[in-house]
mmCIF file of C-alpha atoms in Angstrom:
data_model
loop_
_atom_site.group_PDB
_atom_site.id
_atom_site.type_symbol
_atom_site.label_atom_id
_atom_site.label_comp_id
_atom_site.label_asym_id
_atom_site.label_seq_id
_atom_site.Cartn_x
_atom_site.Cartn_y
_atom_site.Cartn_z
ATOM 1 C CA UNK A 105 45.372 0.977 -1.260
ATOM 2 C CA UNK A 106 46.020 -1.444 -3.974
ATOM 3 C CA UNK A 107 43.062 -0.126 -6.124
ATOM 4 C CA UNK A 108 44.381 3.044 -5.892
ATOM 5 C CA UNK A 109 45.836 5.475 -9.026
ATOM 6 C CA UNK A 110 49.587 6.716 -9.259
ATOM 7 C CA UNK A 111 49.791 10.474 -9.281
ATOM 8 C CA UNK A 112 46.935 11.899 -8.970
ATOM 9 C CA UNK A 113 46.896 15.242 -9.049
ATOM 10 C CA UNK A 114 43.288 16.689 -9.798
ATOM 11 C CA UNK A 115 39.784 14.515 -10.223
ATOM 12 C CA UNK A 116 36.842 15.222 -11.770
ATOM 13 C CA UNK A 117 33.517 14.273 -9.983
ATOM 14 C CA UNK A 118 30.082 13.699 -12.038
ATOM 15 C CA UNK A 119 27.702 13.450 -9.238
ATOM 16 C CA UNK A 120 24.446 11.118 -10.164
ATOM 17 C CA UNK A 121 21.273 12.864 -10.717
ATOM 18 C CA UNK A 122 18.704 10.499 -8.709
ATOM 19 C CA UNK A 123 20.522 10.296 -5.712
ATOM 20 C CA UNK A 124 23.394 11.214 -4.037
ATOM 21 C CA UNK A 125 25.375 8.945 -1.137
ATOM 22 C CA UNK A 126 28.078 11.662 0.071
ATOM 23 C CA UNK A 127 27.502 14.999 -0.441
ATOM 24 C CA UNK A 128 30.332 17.498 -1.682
ATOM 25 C CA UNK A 129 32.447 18.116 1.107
ATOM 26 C CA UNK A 130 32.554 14.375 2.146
ATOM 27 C CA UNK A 131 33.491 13.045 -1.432
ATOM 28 C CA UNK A 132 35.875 15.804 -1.588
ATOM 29 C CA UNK A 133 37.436 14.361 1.819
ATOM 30 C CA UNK A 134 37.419 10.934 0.560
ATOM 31 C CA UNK A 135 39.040 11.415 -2.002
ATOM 32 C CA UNK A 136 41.781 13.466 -0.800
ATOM 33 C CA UNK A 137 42.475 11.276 1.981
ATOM 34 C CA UNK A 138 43.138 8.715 -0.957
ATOM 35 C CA UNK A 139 44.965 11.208 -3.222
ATOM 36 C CA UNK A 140 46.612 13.509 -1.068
ATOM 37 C CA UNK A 141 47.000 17.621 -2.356
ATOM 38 C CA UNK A 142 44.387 16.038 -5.338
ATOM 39 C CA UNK A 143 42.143 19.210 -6.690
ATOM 40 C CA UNK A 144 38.678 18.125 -6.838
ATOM 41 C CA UNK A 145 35.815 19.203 -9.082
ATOM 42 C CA UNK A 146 32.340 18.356 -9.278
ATOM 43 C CA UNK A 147 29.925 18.288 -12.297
ATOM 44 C CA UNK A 148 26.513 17.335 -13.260
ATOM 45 C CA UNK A 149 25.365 14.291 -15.095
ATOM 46 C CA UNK A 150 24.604 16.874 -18.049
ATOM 47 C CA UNK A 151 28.460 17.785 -17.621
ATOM 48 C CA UNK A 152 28.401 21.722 -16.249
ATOM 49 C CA UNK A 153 30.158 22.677 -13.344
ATOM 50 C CA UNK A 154 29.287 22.995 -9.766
ATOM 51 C CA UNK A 155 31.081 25.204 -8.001
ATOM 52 C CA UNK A 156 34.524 26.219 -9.655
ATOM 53 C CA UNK A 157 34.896 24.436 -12.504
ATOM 54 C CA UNK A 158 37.555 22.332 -13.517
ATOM 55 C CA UNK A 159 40.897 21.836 -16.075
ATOM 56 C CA UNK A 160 39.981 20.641 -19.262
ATOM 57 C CA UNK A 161 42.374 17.684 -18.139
ATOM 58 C CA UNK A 162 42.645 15.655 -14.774
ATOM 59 C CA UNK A 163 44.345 12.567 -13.521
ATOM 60 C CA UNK A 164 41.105 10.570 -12.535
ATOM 61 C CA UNK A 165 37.315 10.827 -13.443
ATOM 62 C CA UNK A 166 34.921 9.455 -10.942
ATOM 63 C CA UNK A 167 31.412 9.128 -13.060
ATOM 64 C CA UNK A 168 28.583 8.387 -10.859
ATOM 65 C CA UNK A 169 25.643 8.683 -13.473
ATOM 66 C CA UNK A 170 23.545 6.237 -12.870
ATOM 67 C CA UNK A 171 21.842 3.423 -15.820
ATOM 68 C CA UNK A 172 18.786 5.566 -17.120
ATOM 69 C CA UNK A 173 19.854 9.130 -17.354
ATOM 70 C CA UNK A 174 19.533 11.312 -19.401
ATOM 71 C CA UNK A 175 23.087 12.810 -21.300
ATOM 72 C CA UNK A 176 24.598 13.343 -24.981
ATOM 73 C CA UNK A 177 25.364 10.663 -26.706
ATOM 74 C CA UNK A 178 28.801 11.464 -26.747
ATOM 75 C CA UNK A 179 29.053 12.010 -22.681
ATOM 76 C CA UNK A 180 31.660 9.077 -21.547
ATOM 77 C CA UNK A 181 33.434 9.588 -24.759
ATOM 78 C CA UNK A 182 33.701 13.375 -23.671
ATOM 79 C CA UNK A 183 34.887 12.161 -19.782
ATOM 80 C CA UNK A 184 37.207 9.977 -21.798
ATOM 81 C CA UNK A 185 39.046 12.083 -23.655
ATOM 82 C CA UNK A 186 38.979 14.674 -20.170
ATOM 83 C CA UNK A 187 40.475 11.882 -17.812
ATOM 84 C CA UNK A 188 43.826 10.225 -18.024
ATOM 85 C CA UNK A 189 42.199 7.537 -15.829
ATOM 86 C CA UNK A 190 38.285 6.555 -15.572
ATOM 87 C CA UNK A 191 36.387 4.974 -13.486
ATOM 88 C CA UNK A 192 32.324 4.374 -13.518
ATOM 89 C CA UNK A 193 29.134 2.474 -13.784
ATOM 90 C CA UNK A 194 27.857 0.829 -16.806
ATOM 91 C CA UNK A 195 25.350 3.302 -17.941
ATOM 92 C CA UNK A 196 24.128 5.364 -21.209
ATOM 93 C CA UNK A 197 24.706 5.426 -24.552
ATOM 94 C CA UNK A 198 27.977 3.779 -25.992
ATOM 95 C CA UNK A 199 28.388 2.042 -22.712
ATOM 96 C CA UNK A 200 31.501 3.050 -20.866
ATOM 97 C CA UNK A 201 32.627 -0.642 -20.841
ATOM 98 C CA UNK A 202 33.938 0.491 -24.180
ATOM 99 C CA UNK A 203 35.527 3.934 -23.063
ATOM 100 C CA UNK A 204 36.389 4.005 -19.306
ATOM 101 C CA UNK A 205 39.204 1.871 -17.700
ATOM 102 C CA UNK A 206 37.276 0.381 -14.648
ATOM 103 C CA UNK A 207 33.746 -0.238 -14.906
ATOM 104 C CA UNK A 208 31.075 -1.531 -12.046
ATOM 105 C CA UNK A 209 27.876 -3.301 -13.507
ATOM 106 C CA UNK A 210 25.517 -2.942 -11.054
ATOM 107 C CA UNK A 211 22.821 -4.905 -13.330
ATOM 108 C CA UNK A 212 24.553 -7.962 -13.047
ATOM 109 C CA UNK A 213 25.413 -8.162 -9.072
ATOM 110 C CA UNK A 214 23.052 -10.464 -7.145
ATOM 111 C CA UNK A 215 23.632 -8.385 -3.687
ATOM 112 C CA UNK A 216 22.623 -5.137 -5.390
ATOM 113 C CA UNK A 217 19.647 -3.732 -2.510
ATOM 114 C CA UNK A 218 16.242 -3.451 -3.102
ATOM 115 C CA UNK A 219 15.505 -0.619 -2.610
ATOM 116 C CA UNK A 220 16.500 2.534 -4.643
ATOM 117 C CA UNK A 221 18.087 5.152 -2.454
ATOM 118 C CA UNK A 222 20.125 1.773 -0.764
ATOM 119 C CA UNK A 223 21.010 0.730 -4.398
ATOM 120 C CA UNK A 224 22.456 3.790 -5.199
ATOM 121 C CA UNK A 225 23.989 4.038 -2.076
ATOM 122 C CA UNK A 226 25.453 0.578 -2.259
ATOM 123 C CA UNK A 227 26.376 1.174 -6.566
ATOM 124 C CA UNK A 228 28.495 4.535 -5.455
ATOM 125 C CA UNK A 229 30.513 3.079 -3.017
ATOM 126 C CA UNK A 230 31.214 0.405 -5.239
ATOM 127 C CA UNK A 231 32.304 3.091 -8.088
ATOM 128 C CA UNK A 232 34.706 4.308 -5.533
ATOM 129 C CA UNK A 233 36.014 1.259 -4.486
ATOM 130 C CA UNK A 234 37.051 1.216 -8.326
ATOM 131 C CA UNK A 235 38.530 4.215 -7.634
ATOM 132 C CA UNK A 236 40.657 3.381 -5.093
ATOM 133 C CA UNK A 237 38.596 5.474 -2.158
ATOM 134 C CA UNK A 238 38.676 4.110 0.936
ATOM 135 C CA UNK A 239 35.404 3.296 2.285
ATOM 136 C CA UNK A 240 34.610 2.438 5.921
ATOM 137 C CA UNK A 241 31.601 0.463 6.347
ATOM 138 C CA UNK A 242 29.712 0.821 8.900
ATOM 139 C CA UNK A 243 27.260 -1.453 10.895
ATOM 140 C CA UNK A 244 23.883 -1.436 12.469
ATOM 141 C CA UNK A 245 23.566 0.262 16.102
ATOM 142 C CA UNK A 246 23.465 -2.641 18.265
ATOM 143 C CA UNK A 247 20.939 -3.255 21.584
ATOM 144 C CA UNK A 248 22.293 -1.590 24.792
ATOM 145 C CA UNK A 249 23.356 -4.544 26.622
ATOM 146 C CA UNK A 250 24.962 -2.846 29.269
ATOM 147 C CA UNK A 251 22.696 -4.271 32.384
ATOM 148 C CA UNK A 252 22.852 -7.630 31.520
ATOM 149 C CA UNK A 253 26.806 -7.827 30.925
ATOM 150 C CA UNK A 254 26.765 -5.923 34.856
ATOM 151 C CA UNK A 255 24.851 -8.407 35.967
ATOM 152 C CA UNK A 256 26.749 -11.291 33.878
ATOM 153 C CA UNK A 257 29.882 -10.162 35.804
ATOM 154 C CA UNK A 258 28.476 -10.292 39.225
ATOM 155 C CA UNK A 259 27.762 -14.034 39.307
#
């Protein structure tokens, strides 16, 4: 993919504290279906570990914190500094415009949803877009239509 990082060996997941679009295991395939043999660590918006917690350094930071929440002063700087790459939305204090490489601004998006669980839905796919994640997007279920293409046919 041509968003994608080179090398990327181990990322570092900050999962958003109002909502959540994927859940562990699915991020965690996402991702390593873009990054191949990538380790990859999840952590809270307040930055502690869930699960087995990760290096002090990775390739690629993924920061899903969402405009609002609450977090030191000092938290992108922090992911920064931890990441050799970084990639998230335009949130908190010392806005990570200033500190992180790629950057979605969901404030200023005229398709941004409605609704908030679609929003964030819609914001963290957008983050890993940014990242270089594959995303397949999926459509509505359409009507059955199955009886009138059989009967379309038979004319």
């Amino acid at each position: 993919m041509h968003n994608s990082f080179k090398d990327v060996k181990s990322v570092l997941v900050v999962l958003s504290s109002g909502a959540q679009a994927f859940d562990q295991p699915a991020l965690r395939k996402l991702i390593t279906l873009t990054y191949p043999g990538a380790a990859v660590f999840f952590v809270t918006t307040s930055g502690g570990a869930m699960g087995v917690a990760g290096p002090n350094r990775v390739d690629l930071v993924i920061d899903f914190t969402k405009p609002g929440a609450r977090q030191s002063m000092f938290f992108a700087r922090g992911m920064r500094n931890r990441g050799a790459q970084t990639v998230g939305r335009n949130a908190g204090w010392f806005y990570r415009r200033k500190h992180y490489d790629r950057v979605f601004d969901e404030s200023s998006d005229p398709a941004r949803p409605a609704d908030f669980n679609d929003s964030e839905v819609w914001a963290q796919r957008k983050v890993l877009e940014l990242a270089g994640v594959a995303i397949v997007h999926q459509g509505g279920v359409m009507p059955d239509r199955s009886k009138e293409i059989a009967l379309e046919n038979n004319t």
